[in-house]
Short mmCIF file of C-alpha atoms and ligand atoms in Angstrom, two decimals:
data_model
loop_
_atom_site.label_atom_id
_atom_site.label_comp_id
_atom_site.label_asym_id
_atom_site.label_seq_id
_atom_site.Cartn_x
_atom_site.Cartn_y
_atom_site.Cartn_z
CA MET A 1 0.01 0.03 0.12
CA SER A 2 2.68 2.56 1.02
CA LEU A 3 4.72 1.65 -2.17
CA PHE A 4 1.57 2.39 -4.01
CA VAL A 5 1.01 5.71 -2.49
CA LEU A 6 4.97 6.44 -3.13
CA LEU A 7 4.54 5.81 -6.71
CA VAL A 8 1.37 7.82 -7.01
CA VAL A 9 3.16 10.87 -5.34
CA LEU A 10 6.16 10.27 -7.69
CA LEU A 11 4.00 10.31 -10.68
CA CYS A 12 2.15 13.39 -9.48
CA LEU A 13 5.50 15.13 -9.06
CA LEU A 14 6.69 14.13 -12.32
CA ILE A 15 3.40 15.47 -14.13
CA ALA A 16 3.77 18.54 -12.14
CA ALA A 17 7.26 19.24 -13.31
CA TRP A 18 6.49 18.16 -16.97
CA LEU A 19 3.47 20.70 -17.06
CA TRP A 20 5.78 23.54 -15.36
CA MET A 21 8.52 22.69 -18.12
CA LYS A 22 6.35 22.50 -20.93
CA PRO A 23 6.45 25.41 -23.44
CA HIS A 24 3.33 27.59 -23.51
CA PRO A 25 2.14 29.68 -26.53
CA ARG A 26 4.08 32.74 -25.56
CA SER A 27 7.13 30.94 -24.46
CA PRO A 28 10.66 32.16 -25.80
CA ALA A 29 13.22 29.75 -27.54
CA ILE A 30 14.81 27.28 -25.11
CA VAL A 31 18.64 27.43 -25.08
CA PRO A 32 19.81 23.88 -26.77
CA GLY A 33 21.49 21.40 -24.46
CA ALA A 34 18.89 21.14 -21.60
CA LEU A 35 18.60 17.68 -20.09
CA PRO A 36 15.42 16.42 -18.66
CA PHE A 37 14.68 17.65 -15.02
CA ILE A 38 18.26 18.81 -14.62
CA GLY A 39 17.86 21.44 -17.58
CA HIS A 40 21.28 23.29 -18.20
CA SER A 41 22.77 22.76 -14.64
CA HIS A 42 25.51 20.47 -15.97
CA GLN A 43 26.78 23.17 -18.13
CA VAL A 44 27.57 25.40 -15.33
CA ILE A 45 29.64 22.77 -13.40
CA GLY A 46 33.45 23.41 -14.01
CA ASP A 47 35.69 26.41 -13.47
CA ARG A 48 34.82 30.00 -13.57
CA LYS A 49 36.18 30.34 -17.17
CA HIS A 50 33.73 27.50 -18.09
CA LEU A 51 30.94 29.45 -16.30
CA TRP A 52 31.46 32.74 -18.26
CA ASN A 53 31.51 30.64 -21.56
CA PHE A 54 28.10 29.38 -20.60
CA PHE A 55 26.86 32.80 -19.74
CA ARG A 56 28.17 34.22 -22.86
CA LYS A 57 26.87 31.60 -25.06
CA VAL A 58 23.22 31.95 -23.61
CA GLN A 59 23.44 35.70 -24.39
CA VAL A 60 24.52 35.20 -28.03
CA TYR A 61 21.58 32.64 -28.35
CA SER A 62 19.13 35.25 -26.94
CA LEU A 63 20.42 37.91 -29.26
CA LYS A 64 19.91 35.42 -32.15
CA ASN A 65 16.34 34.54 -30.99
CA GLY A 66 14.52 37.84 -30.79
CA GLY A 67 16.13 39.19 -27.55
CA VAL A 68 14.82 36.65 -25.13
CA CYS A 69 15.49 32.91 -24.51
CA GLU A 70 14.81 30.44 -21.75
CA SER A 71 17.27 28.22 -19.78
CA TRP A 72 16.68 25.78 -16.90
CA PHE A 73 18.40 24.96 -13.68
CA GLY A 74 16.64 21.79 -12.48
CA THR A 75 13.13 22.86 -12.55
CA HIS A 76 13.92 26.41 -12.00
CA LYS A 77 13.19 28.52 -15.25
CA PHE A 78 15.72 31.26 -16.02
CA TYR A 79 14.78 33.62 -18.88
CA VAL A 80 17.74 35.65 -20.55
CA ILE A 81 16.89 39.06 -21.97
CA THR A 82 19.14 40.98 -24.37
CA ASP A 83 16.42 43.27 -26.03
CA PRO A 84 16.74 46.81 -24.87
CA GLU A 85 13.02 47.64 -24.44
CA ASP A 86 12.13 44.27 -22.82
CA SER A 87 15.31 44.72 -20.41
CA LEU A 88 13.74 48.00 -19.27
CA THR A 89 10.31 46.62 -18.92
CA LEU A 90 11.51 43.68 -16.88
CA SER A 91 13.84 45.63 -14.68
CA ASN A 92 11.50 48.29 -13.91
CA THR A 93 8.63 45.89 -13.20
CA CYS A 94 10.37 43.16 -10.97
CA LEU A 95 12.47 44.85 -8.47
CA ASN A 96 13.32 41.80 -6.25
CA LYS A 97 16.41 39.66 -6.71
CA PRO A 98 16.38 35.95 -7.25
CA TYR A 99 17.09 33.49 -4.66
CA VAL A 100 20.91 33.20 -5.32
CA TYR A 101 21.20 36.83 -3.79
CA ASP A 102 19.88 35.40 -0.66
CA PHE A 103 23.16 33.54 -0.19
CA ALA A 104 24.61 37.00 0.76
CA LYS A 105 21.66 37.87 2.83
CA LYS A 106 23.08 36.96 6.39
CA PHE A 107 26.03 39.26 5.58
CA LEU A 108 24.57 42.27 3.64
CA ASN A 109 20.71 41.88 4.44
CA ASN A 110 19.37 45.43 3.94
CA GLY A 111 22.23 46.65 1.78
CA LEU A 112 21.16 47.86 -1.54
CA ILE A 113 22.32 44.79 -3.33
CA THR A 114 20.28 42.30 -1.39
CA ALA A 115 17.44 44.16 0.28
CA GLN A 116 13.78 43.40 -0.55
CA ALA A 117 12.08 46.00 -2.81
CA SER A 118 10.10 47.46 -0.05
CA VAL A 119 13.14 48.17 2.02
CA TRP A 120 15.40 49.07 -1.02
CA LYS A 121 12.90 51.76 -2.35
CA THR A 122 13.26 53.85 0.93
CA HIS A 123 16.98 53.27 1.54
CA ARG A 124 17.97 54.11 -2.05
CA LYS A 125 16.09 57.33 -2.06
CA LEU A 126 17.77 58.16 1.18
CA LEU A 127 21.12 57.22 -0.14
CA ASN A 128 20.95 58.74 -3.73
CA PRO A 129 22.08 62.28 -2.56
CA ALA A 130 25.18 60.85 -0.98
CA PHE A 131 26.33 59.79 -4.72
CA ASN A 132 25.32 62.97 -6.65
CA GLN A 133 27.90 64.85 -8.58
CA GLN A 134 28.09 67.77 -5.89
CA VAL A 135 29.11 65.48 -3.11
CA LEU A 136 31.50 63.45 -5.26
CA ASN A 137 33.41 66.67 -6.17
CA THR A 138 34.25 66.89 -2.45
CA TYR A 139 36.13 63.61 -2.92
CA VAL A 140 38.40 64.60 -5.71
CA ASN A 141 41.32 65.56 -3.40
CA GLU A 142 41.02 62.19 -1.46
CA ILE A 143 40.91 60.29 -4.71
CA ASN A 144 44.00 62.08 -6.01
CA VAL A 145 45.91 61.22 -2.88
CA GLN A 146 45.07 57.33 -3.45
CA ALA A 147 45.98 57.68 -6.94
CA ARG A 148 49.36 59.13 -6.18
CA THR A 149 49.93 56.23 -3.70
CA LEU A 150 49.15 53.80 -6.59
CA VAL A 151 51.41 55.32 -8.86
CA SER A 152 54.18 55.40 -6.30
CA LYS A 153 53.70 51.43 -5.54
CA LEU A 154 53.72 51.03 -9.38
CA GLY A 155 57.03 52.89 -9.50
CA PRO A 156 59.44 50.15 -8.51
CA LEU A 157 57.81 47.70 -11.28
CA ALA A 158 58.41 50.18 -14.19
CA GLY A 159 60.96 49.10 -16.75
CA LYS A 160 60.94 45.46 -15.14
CA GLU A 161 58.82 42.42 -15.77
CA PRO A 162 55.33 42.58 -16.98
CA PHE A 163 53.14 42.20 -13.80
CA ASP A 164 49.42 41.79 -12.78
CA VAL A 165 48.21 45.31 -12.05
CA ARG A 166 44.86 44.19 -10.75
CA LYS A 167 45.91 43.63 -6.96
CA TYR A 168 47.28 47.33 -6.85
CA LEU A 169 44.15 48.56 -8.36
CA ILE A 170 41.94 46.60 -5.73
CA ASN A 171 44.06 48.28 -2.94
CA TYR A 172 43.64 51.55 -4.61
CA VAL A 173 39.80 51.31 -4.99
CA LEU A 174 39.33 49.86 -1.56
CA SER A 175 41.16 52.62 0.18
CA ALA A 176 39.38 55.29 -1.91
CA VAL A 177 36.02 53.87 -1.12
CA THR A 178 36.44 53.11 2.48
CA ARG A 179 38.02 56.33 3.12
CA THR A 180 35.16 58.24 1.55
CA SER A 181 32.51 56.05 3.15
CA LEU A 182 34.02 56.10 6.68
CA GLY A 183 36.39 59.08 6.89
CA LEU A 184 38.92 57.19 9.05
CA GLY A 185 42.11 58.29 10.28
CA THR A 186 45.38 56.52 9.29
CA GLU A 187 45.40 54.09 12.08
CA ASP A 188 41.77 52.74 11.92
CA GLN A 189 42.39 52.62 8.05
CA VAL A 190 45.13 50.06 8.35
CA LEU A 191 42.54 47.59 9.69
CA ILE A 192 40.33 48.22 6.94
CA GLU A 193 42.86 47.74 4.32
CA THR A 194 43.96 44.34 5.87
CA ASP A 195 41.76 42.29 8.01
CA TYR A 196 38.42 43.85 6.65
CA ALA A 197 39.40 43.83 3.07
CA GLU A 198 40.48 40.19 3.51
CA ALA A 199 37.42 39.03 5.11
CA ILE A 200 35.14 40.91 2.46
CA ASP A 201 37.16 39.33 -0.28
CA GLU A 202 36.70 35.68 1.22
CA LEU A 203 32.92 36.37 1.77
CA VAL A 204 32.37 37.36 -1.79
CA ALA A 205 34.42 34.30 -3.07
CA MET A 206 32.39 31.98 -0.87
CA PHE A 207 28.91 33.27 -2.32
CA CYS A 208 30.26 32.43 -5.69
CA ASP A 209 31.39 28.92 -4.81
CA ARG A 210 27.98 28.30 -3.24
CA GLY A 211 26.37 29.55 -6.39
CA GLN A 212 28.22 27.05 -8.45
CA LYS A 213 27.87 24.11 -6.02
CA VAL A 214 24.11 23.52 -6.84
CA TRP A 215 23.97 20.97 -3.82
CA LEU A 216 24.69 23.74 -1.40
CA HIS A 217 21.79 25.90 -2.63
CA SER A 218 19.56 24.13 -0.13
CA SER A 219 19.71 25.84 3.13
CA TYR A 220 19.22 22.62 4.91
CA ILE A 221 22.25 21.12 3.54
CA TYR A 222 24.26 24.34 3.74
CA LYS A 223 23.80 24.80 7.36
CA TRP A 224 25.76 21.92 8.02
CA SER A 225 28.80 22.58 5.82
CA ALA A 226 32.11 23.95 6.49
CA MET A 227 31.44 26.78 4.29
CA LYS A 228 28.57 27.98 6.61
CA ARG A 229 31.04 27.85 9.58
CA LYS A 230 33.55 29.85 7.60
CA GLU A 231 30.97 32.22 6.59
CA ASP A 232 29.69 32.87 10.17
CA GLN A 233 33.35 33.22 11.33
CA LEU A 234 33.93 35.81 8.69
CA ILE A 235 30.80 37.84 9.27
CA ASN A 236 31.85 38.19 12.94
CA THR A 237 35.34 39.43 11.95
CA VAL A 238 33.55 42.16 9.88
CA LYS A 239 31.20 43.17 12.46
CA ASN A 240 33.98 43.30 15.04
CA ILE A 241 35.78 45.89 12.82
CA ILE A 242 32.79 47.96 11.57
CA ASN A 243 30.52 48.16 14.64
CA PRO A 244 33.09 49.90 17.06
CA ILE A 245 33.94 52.22 14.11
CA ILE A 246 29.98 53.16 13.83
CA GLN A 247 29.77 53.48 17.73
CA LYS A 248 32.98 55.78 17.86
CA ARG A 249 31.83 58.01 15.12
CA LYS A 250 28.23 58.23 16.60
CA SER A 251 29.37 59.42 19.92
CA LYS A 252 31.82 61.80 18.21
CA LEU A 253 28.85 63.36 16.09
CA LYS A 254 26.60 63.51 18.94
CA GLY A 255 25.69 67.16 19.73
CA ASN A 256 28.17 68.21 17.12
CA SER A 257 25.82 68.02 13.96
CA VAL A 258 26.70 71.30 12.34
CA PRO A 259 25.08 71.30 9.03
CA TYR A 260 27.47 70.58 6.07
CA ASN A 261 27.84 72.93 3.09
CA TYR A 262 28.88 70.91 -0.12
CA ASN A 263 29.43 74.16 -1.89
CA ASN A 264 31.99 75.32 0.55
CA SER A 265 33.70 72.15 1.19
CA ALA A 266 34.33 71.61 -2.41
CA SER A 267 36.63 74.44 -2.40
CA THR A 268 38.42 73.39 0.78
CA PRO A 269 40.92 70.63 -0.28
CA GLY A 270 40.71 67.38 1.81
CA LYS A 271 37.35 68.09 3.22
CA PHE A 272 34.40 66.14 2.74
CA LYS A 273 31.58 64.43 4.53
CA PRO A 274 31.92 60.64 4.76
CA VAL A 275 28.79 58.46 3.60
CA LEU A 276 28.80 57.06 7.34
CA ASP A 277 28.27 60.63 8.74
CA GLN A 278 25.54 61.17 6.22
CA MET A 279 23.85 58.14 7.26
CA LEU A 280 24.18 58.75 10.98
CA GLN A 281 22.81 62.09 10.48
CA LEU A 282 19.59 60.57 8.69
CA ALA A 283 19.25 57.85 11.56
CA ASP A 284 19.61 60.73 13.99
CA GLU A 285 17.05 63.06 12.43
CA GLN A 286 14.70 60.77 10.72
CA ASN A 287 15.23 57.61 12.52
CA ALA A 288 16.09 56.12 8.89
CA PHE A 289 18.55 53.37 9.52
CA THR A 290 19.51 50.98 12.50
CA ASP A 291 23.07 50.38 13.43
CA ASP A 292 22.61 47.16 11.52
CA ASP A 293 21.38 48.78 8.43
CA ILE A 294 24.36 51.26 8.38
CA ARG A 295 26.90 48.50 8.78
CA GLU A 296 25.16 46.47 6.04
CA HIS A 297 25.35 49.54 3.58
CA ILE A 298 29.04 50.30 4.43
CA ASP A 299 29.88 46.45 3.78
CA THR A 300 27.72 46.63 0.46
CA LEU A 301 29.60 49.62 -0.81
CA ALA A 302 32.91 47.96 0.02
CA ALA A 303 31.94 44.59 -1.53
CA SER A 304 30.27 45.94 -4.78
CA SER A 305 32.96 48.50 -5.59
CA TYR A 306 36.54 46.95 -5.78
CA HIS A 307 35.92 43.85 -7.64
CA THR A 308 33.99 45.79 -10.35
CA THR A 309 36.24 49.01 -10.57
CA SER A 310 39.60 47.16 -10.60
CA SER A 311 38.59 44.81 -13.25
CA ALA A 312 37.27 47.67 -15.35
CA VAL A 313 40.40 49.71 -15.00
CA THR A 314 42.65 46.43 -15.73
CA PHE A 315 40.90 45.99 -19.00
CA ILE A 316 41.20 49.62 -19.82
CA LEU A 317 44.99 49.29 -19.23
CA LEU A 318 45.17 46.20 -21.37
CA VAL A 319 43.16 48.03 -24.02
CA ILE A 320 45.44 51.04 -24.30
CA GLY A 321 48.45 48.81 -23.96
CA LYS A 322 47.23 47.33 -27.31
CA TYR A 323 46.28 50.63 -29.07
CA PRO A 324 49.37 52.92 -29.12
CA ASN A 325 47.59 55.59 -31.12
CA VAL A 326 44.86 55.65 -28.38
CA GLN A 327 47.39 55.83 -25.72
CA GLU A 328 49.17 58.91 -27.35
CA ARG A 329 45.83 60.67 -27.72
CA ILE A 330 44.90 60.17 -24.02
CA TYR A 331 48.67 61.43 -23.15
CA ASN A 332 48.26 64.59 -25.34
CA GLU A 333 45.06 65.34 -23.86
CA LEU A 334 46.58 65.07 -20.36
CA GLN A 335 49.37 67.46 -21.31
CA GLU A 336 46.99 69.89 -22.49
CA VAL A 337 44.73 69.81 -19.48
CA SER A 338 47.39 69.66 -16.66
CA LYS A 339 50.89 70.99 -17.69
CA HIS A 340 52.78 70.05 -14.48
CA GLU A 341 53.40 66.29 -13.63
CA ASP A 342 52.80 66.88 -10.09
CA ASP A 343 49.59 68.73 -10.23
CA ASP A 344 46.48 66.91 -9.04
CA PHE A 345 43.39 66.58 -11.41
CA THR A 346 40.88 69.08 -10.25
CA GLU A 347 37.15 68.61 -10.83
CA GLN A 348 37.55 71.09 -13.85
CA ASP A 349 40.44 69.08 -15.39
CA LEU A 350 38.28 65.89 -15.08
CA HIS A 351 35.48 67.58 -17.23
CA LYS A 352 38.08 68.33 -19.87
CA LEU A 353 39.33 64.87 -20.08
CA VAL A 354 36.83 64.02 -23.03
CA TYR A 355 38.69 61.37 -24.82
CA LEU A 356 39.79 59.54 -21.79
CA GLU A 357 36.18 59.39 -20.83
CA ALA A 358 35.42 57.89 -24.35
CA VAL A 359 37.99 55.33 -23.90
CA ILE A 360 36.61 54.26 -20.60
CA LYS A 361 33.12 54.21 -21.83
CA GLU A 362 34.10 52.17 -24.96
CA SER A 363 36.32 49.70 -23.10
CA MET A 364 33.50 49.22 -20.53
CA ARG A 365 31.06 48.62 -23.39
CA VAL A 366 33.31 46.16 -25.34
CA TYR A 367 34.78 44.57 -22.04
CA PRO A 368 31.95 44.65 -19.57
CA VAL A 369 32.68 43.71 -16.05
CA VAL A 370 29.32 42.86 -14.90
CA PRO A 371 28.12 40.73 -17.87
CA PHE A 372 24.47 40.26 -16.58
CA ILE A 373 22.20 41.11 -13.63
CA ALA A 374 19.14 39.12 -12.41
CA ARG A 375 15.65 39.59 -11.11
CA LYS A 376 12.95 37.51 -9.42
CA VAL A 377 9.93 37.19 -11.85
CA ASP A 378 7.14 37.67 -9.14
CA ARG A 379 4.27 38.22 -11.58
CA ASP A 380 3.56 37.34 -15.27
CA VAL A 381 5.56 39.94 -17.37
CA ASN A 382 4.21 40.65 -20.89
CA LEU A 383 7.15 41.64 -23.13
CA LYS A 384 7.08 42.50 -26.88
CA ASN A 385 6.92 38.84 -28.15
CA CYS A 386 6.54 36.66 -25.16
CA THR A 387 5.28 36.20 -21.55
CA LEU A 388 7.59 35.77 -18.54
CA ARG A 389 5.81 33.39 -16.13
CA ALA A 390 5.69 34.35 -12.44
CA GLY A 391 7.75 31.92 -10.06
CA SER A 392 10.89 32.02 -12.27
CA SER A 393 14.18 34.19 -12.58
CA CYS A 394 15.24 36.21 -15.39
CA ALA A 395 18.71 37.55 -16.28
CA ILE A 396 19.23 40.77 -18.25
CA GLY A 397 22.29 40.09 -20.51
CA LEU A 398 24.36 43.21 -20.18
CA TYR A 399 27.06 41.68 -22.44
CA GLY A 400 24.61 41.14 -25.09
CA LEU A 401 22.99 44.67 -24.73
CA LEU A 402 26.53 46.33 -25.04
CA ARG A 403 27.33 44.42 -28.28
CA HIS A 404 23.78 44.44 -29.58
CA PRO A 405 23.52 45.05 -33.48
CA LEU A 406 21.86 48.41 -32.72
CA TRP A 407 25.26 49.75 -31.93
CA GLY A 408 26.00 49.50 -35.74
CA ALA A 409 28.13 47.09 -37.93
CA ASP A 410 31.20 47.88 -35.81
CA ALA A 411 29.31 46.79 -32.43
CA GLU A 412 32.19 44.43 -31.72
CA LYS A 413 34.88 46.78 -32.39
CA PHE A 414 36.65 48.98 -29.75
CA ARG A 415 36.04 52.44 -31.41
CA PRO A 416 36.21 55.22 -28.72
CA GLU A 417 35.35 57.84 -31.25
CA ARG A 418 31.90 56.81 -31.39
CA TRP A 419 31.27 58.73 -28.01
CA LEU A 420 32.63 61.93 -29.37
CA ASP A 421 29.68 62.34 -31.66
CA PRO A 422 26.31 61.61 -29.82
CA THR A 423 24.45 61.57 -32.96
CA THR A 424 26.21 58.27 -33.92
CA LEU A 425 25.07 56.61 -30.74
CA PRO A 426 21.97 54.41 -30.70
CA GLU A 427 18.70 56.06 -29.45
CA GLN A 428 17.90 53.31 -26.82
CA ARG A 429 19.79 54.66 -23.54
CA SER A 430 19.40 51.15 -21.98
CA LEU A 431 21.75 49.66 -24.40
CA TYR A 432 24.58 51.50 -22.56
CA ALA A 433 24.17 49.01 -19.71
CA ALA A 434 27.44 48.67 -18.13
CA PHE A 435 26.11 49.94 -14.86
CA GLY A 436 22.86 47.97 -15.07
CA VAL A 437 19.28 48.74 -16.35
CA GLY A 438 16.43 50.42 -14.99
CA ARG A 439 15.66 51.70 -11.48
CA ARG A 440 17.93 49.47 -9.61
CA ASN A 441 21.20 50.45 -11.39
CA CYS A 442 24.53 51.11 -9.98
CA ILE A 443 24.38 53.93 -7.26
CA GLY A 444 28.25 54.11 -7.33
CA HIS A 445 28.59 54.67 -11.23
CA LEU A 446 29.89 58.26 -10.99
CA LEU A 447 32.08 57.45 -8.20
CA SER A 448 33.56 54.59 -10.23
CA ASN A 449 34.12 56.76 -13.19
CA MET A 450 35.64 59.34 -10.92
CA MET A 451 38.15 56.79 -9.66
CA SER A 452 38.93 55.18 -12.79
CA LYS A 453 39.58 58.52 -14.45
CA ILE A 454 41.77 59.80 -11.81
CA ALA A 455 43.90 56.48 -11.67
CA LEU A 456 44.11 56.35 -15.41
CA ALA A 457 45.26 59.98 -15.71
CA HIS A 458 47.87 59.64 -12.99
CA ILE A 459 49.18 56.40 -14.63
CA CYS A 460 49.19 57.42 -18.28
CA ARG A 461 50.83 60.77 -17.41
CA ARG A 462 53.62 58.94 -15.74
CA TYR A 463 54.19 55.65 -17.64
CA HIS A 464 53.82 54.16 -21.18
CA VAL A 465 51.80 51.09 -20.86
CA THR A 466 52.09 47.88 -22.86
CA GLY A 467 49.40 45.03 -22.81
CA ASP A 468 47.15 43.03 -25.06
CA ILE A 469 43.52 42.69 -24.63
CA SER A 470 43.09 40.65 -27.60
CA THR A 471 44.68 37.53 -25.78
CA VAL A 472 42.65 38.05 -22.62
CA VAL A 473 40.70 34.90 -21.35
CA CYS A 474 38.04 35.86 -18.73
CA GLU A 475 36.52 34.25 -15.72
CA PHE A 476 33.34 35.08 -13.99
CA ASP A 477 33.35 35.75 -10.26
CA VAL A 478 31.10 38.37 -9.02
CA ALA A 479 32.62 40.33 -11.81
CA LEU A 480 34.41 39.40 -15.06
CA GLN A 481 38.16 39.45 -14.46
CA PRO A 482 41.07 38.16 -16.55
CA VAL A 483 42.48 34.88 -15.54
CA LYS A 484 45.92 35.06 -14.17
CA GLY A 485 48.88 35.79 -16.61
CA HIS A 486 47.38 38.75 -18.51
CA HIS A 487 50.05 41.33 -17.39
CA ILE A 488 50.94 44.83 -18.34
CA PHE A 489 54.38 46.41 -18.76
CA LEU A 490 55.26 49.93 -17.52
CA LYS A 491 57.87 52.11 -18.89
CA SER A 492 58.60 55.54 -17.33
CA ARG A 493 57.97 58.47 -19.79
CA LYS A 494 60.76 60.44 -18.21
C1 HEM B 1 33.20 49.53 -13.02
C2 HEM B 1 32.59 49.68 -11.67
C3 HEM B 1 31.21 49.08 -11.60
C4 HEM B 1 30.36 48.26 -12.19
C5 HEM B 1 30.60 47.85 -13.71
C6 HEM B 1 29.25 48.35 -11.53
C7 HEM B 1 27.95 47.52 -11.89
C8 HEM B 1 26.82 47.59 -11.27
C9 HEM B 1 25.64 46.93 -11.86
C10 HEM B 1 25.53 46.29 -13.17
C11 HEM B 1 24.77 46.94 -10.82
C12 HEM B 1 23.36 46.38 -10.93
C13 HEM B 1 23.12 45.06 -10.16
C14 HEM B 1 21.84 44.57 -10.21
O1 HEM B 1 20.97 45.08 -10.87
O2 HEM B 1 21.55 43.45 -9.70
C15 HEM B 1 25.33 47.67 -9.68
C16 HEM B 1 24.67 47.86 -8.45
C17 HEM B 1 25.30 48.61 -7.44
N1 HEM B 1 26.48 49.09 -7.35
FE1 HEM B 1 27.77 49.08 -8.98
N2 HEM B 1 29.20 49.00 -10.19
C18 HEM B 1 30.46 49.26 -10.22
C19 HEM B 1 31.05 50.27 -9.26
C20 HEM B 1 30.34 50.52 -8.10
C21 HEM B 1 30.95 51.27 -7.05
C22 HEM B 1 32.28 51.99 -6.93
C23 HEM B 1 30.07 51.19 -5.94
C24 HEM B 1 30.01 51.92 -4.51
C25 HEM B 1 30.84 52.85 -4.18
C26 HEM B 1 28.93 50.28 -6.43
C27 HEM B 1 27.80 50.11 -5.62
C28 HEM B 1 26.67 49.47 -6.15
C29 HEM B 1 25.44 49.33 -5.38
C30 HEM B 1 25.41 49.68 -3.67
C31 HEM B 1 24.55 48.56 -6.04
C32 HEM B 1 23.14 48.18 -5.63
C33 HEM B 1 22.16 49.31 -6.14
C34 HEM B 1 20.71 49.05 -5.98
O3 HEM B 1 20.36 48.06 -5.87
O4 HEM B 1 20.17 50.06 -5.53
N3 HEM B 1 29.10 50.07 -7.62
N4 HEM B 1 26.62 47.93 -9.99
#
């Protein structure tokens, strides 16, 4: 009898799975290679190079099939969109993230990347002003200081062997972001650049690992794993570093909340109001954040900034190392804008570096560091030619959008000049998706551009760069990055 019941239950499960996986009239094309019940899961097992190859292949398939396709992980449906209009519809309709983001939830919880849409809406509105251009202008001095440190660390390597520049860039970005977020003195900053940076790095790597190890997706299995024990330990390390910093700053600011004037501070070198102070003020005046929220936002800024920006600048250096005429044009522009080698780049200088800006944008278009983003499809969504069904997930293929045929016949080519004449750019703004699509896009994109521009300006003014982007093989972590061995060579210009 019990065997009979078991068989009936099994049969019902099989029928339910078959009905769920069966294409319906407005389904998009299914990516080839799906196996019954496991779908494409077998195709993501392997190293991170392999993982990126799979994600790229799926986006190319989506581009060739009207801009939307369907893949499967077990019985979970994962759509992939590369059509600009449909990307915008989906990203502005579905604001929640799919279950894989929950792997980072214990650590980042209400931070912008992982927050539920209801919390995200209020927090994003409150945090937006902390990342506007006027505030960022007050960081220019601090970022120049960090860029000088970067260039001086690169000094001993110039004229020697080719080397991996990314670890130096990671240091640079982490210092710039944590200094402008936390406003720490040199002593506390050391802890941030060592123990805190290491813990964040390990945690981020761990979330990727869990994503790839499908059997650890179940929280019941995960809670008994060695990975979970390590995660708890690392989260404690991070909390023990950041919580005292928040408390110390809080008591310092108590009764000392002089209104901050960004207009005046921009003209006072080195003076800025760190993001932490802005959040503490909002917490004090509007009860907007708890101490935990503040820690989660700070950790989110650190975790989301350094992998991405350091990879982007690495790719740009490899690009300009490959195209000497592009490099010379950047150098000439730098000479025109800032005559003396020891001058800092001011906010006005940065505006004048138009060609460098075009190179940054074009490199991030052809070599994006975040190749896709994902959303939870929590309601049926009607797109132009198909309907996405509730209960599934959807990836928006940024790589596909950035190389979409609407960019023109030379979409795959690196051609910075296209940015110098806006009339030649495609009309659909969602095609420039290097920083995401729709309302939940990157809050740090202006800061990231500023850090990239200042670092590149300092490096290119001092050194001649050699590298080769055309041989780069990438792997997918939280961001795309070159696998080891793609080095640049620096020669001093003096
Ligand atoms: C080259 C550098 C960067 C790239 C390519 C990049 C890309 C992105 C993308 C594609 C998203 C959207 C994620 C999604 O929709 O799921 C995003 C979100 C985000 N990024 Fe960036 N990012 C960069 C640098 C930064 C920096 C420097 C910061 C912080 C200082 C930052 C902080 C964030 C945060 C907090 C979010 C979540 C925004 C939200 O959901 O409201 N990013 N980024």
